[in-house]
Amino acid sequence: MKNSIDSFVSTPQIAPLLRQTKHFRSATPFNRRNYPFKCQADWCVFVPFVYLCYQLFFLHLILIMAVDIIYRYFPDLTDLQRNQFAQLDALYREWNAKINVISRKDIDNLYEHHVLHSLGIARVIQFRPGTQIMDIGTGGGFPGIPLAILFSECRFKLIDSIGKKTKVAAAVAQAIGLQNVEVAHLNVMEEKRKFDFVVSRAVMNAQDLVKLVRKNVHHEHQNALPNGLICLKGGDVADELAPFAKCSEVWDLSTYFTEEFFETKKVTYIQL
């Protein structure tokens, strides 16, 4: 038991905390001679240990508060879905340190600016089981991965022309156990398959996007909206949707989400 404790307090993570306390007796490596562990409370171990526990609890509390925004707007999630959403924070922080798929200044806003934003599509359509969806320009997996968690009975193909980004998306999908996601490193011009819907997060002008993906949308409809293109956009979209006035629709996300971030965010739909 004593050897285990000595090993624990000598780790690089714990030892610096111990050295910061006024109760620390020596800067030499820990051993039973200069750092005895007896039955009575040893404050030079107890105080920093409590401090460490407090730090871990505080970090856990921050995570709970961050992911809670998803639980609040989507209260009917299963335990599996809640767990999958909760895992995203640590996974994206880990991968973003290696491959920058989210602005490092924005990683703390992951759940609001990226996950909830992606789920804005679910406010305008509830994909029926079996629906086939392609996410183009997915980057690190948005909006595809949050939608795949929510619509577990639908099939998603996430594509991007930048290989290092699809590496992140594939790793995250695998880590949280998504069985309904395929990730591919390719340009949309190379994709020949047909889907019910194409989704995207503002990768390009709607007219240019329609030219690229029209070939990928079939005409056997099974959802409340006819098959087509659904995009997450910001700002004024009137001009780029003008050519599709008779077959398009726009929803303001501020109608569904009260956070300031969504004041200018929209979901656009074009029937193809």
C-alpha angles and dihedrals in degrees: 000000000000091000090053092052092047089051092049097051091045094059117114090244097053105031096065090053091052092050090056094063123089088229093068109113104193142017091216121103115285119265136151092261098061097022108038120185111211133165093267120083111278105205096195087066099031099052098052091040090056089046090053091049089050091053092050091047091049092050090048090050091052090052092049091050092048097050091040089081088069094047090048095055094036105037096162097067117134120241089256092053092047090051092048092051091047091055094057096080097060093039096052092044090053095047095039089060087061103032120022105229095142125040107264088227089056102044091096087060093053097125098044102035099035115015100037091038089056090049089056085089088064089061092065101036136023104208111223120232111279095029113146115219131182120202110202123198087015095167106185092355109294128174091356103066098048089046091048090053091050097042100041093164093058127081122238132193114194117197135179133165092225110081099202090057094051087050089062094045092050093047093050093047091050094045094056093043101248108174096179100061132092119185122199135181103223145108117260089241087066095053112098102173124104126233140182093240140010116210130190144164107237097296095152146339113308094239092054092044093052090054090055101044105033089092090057098057120082126202104235100110124203104157135076088257118053113248116283150105122319119189138179108226141170133216127002112351098170097105098048092046094046093096088055098046093130096047106033139082136191131206126191110226089208085075090065105027122046099200116114091238090071098053092101099025121112143179114223127195130194121184112226 
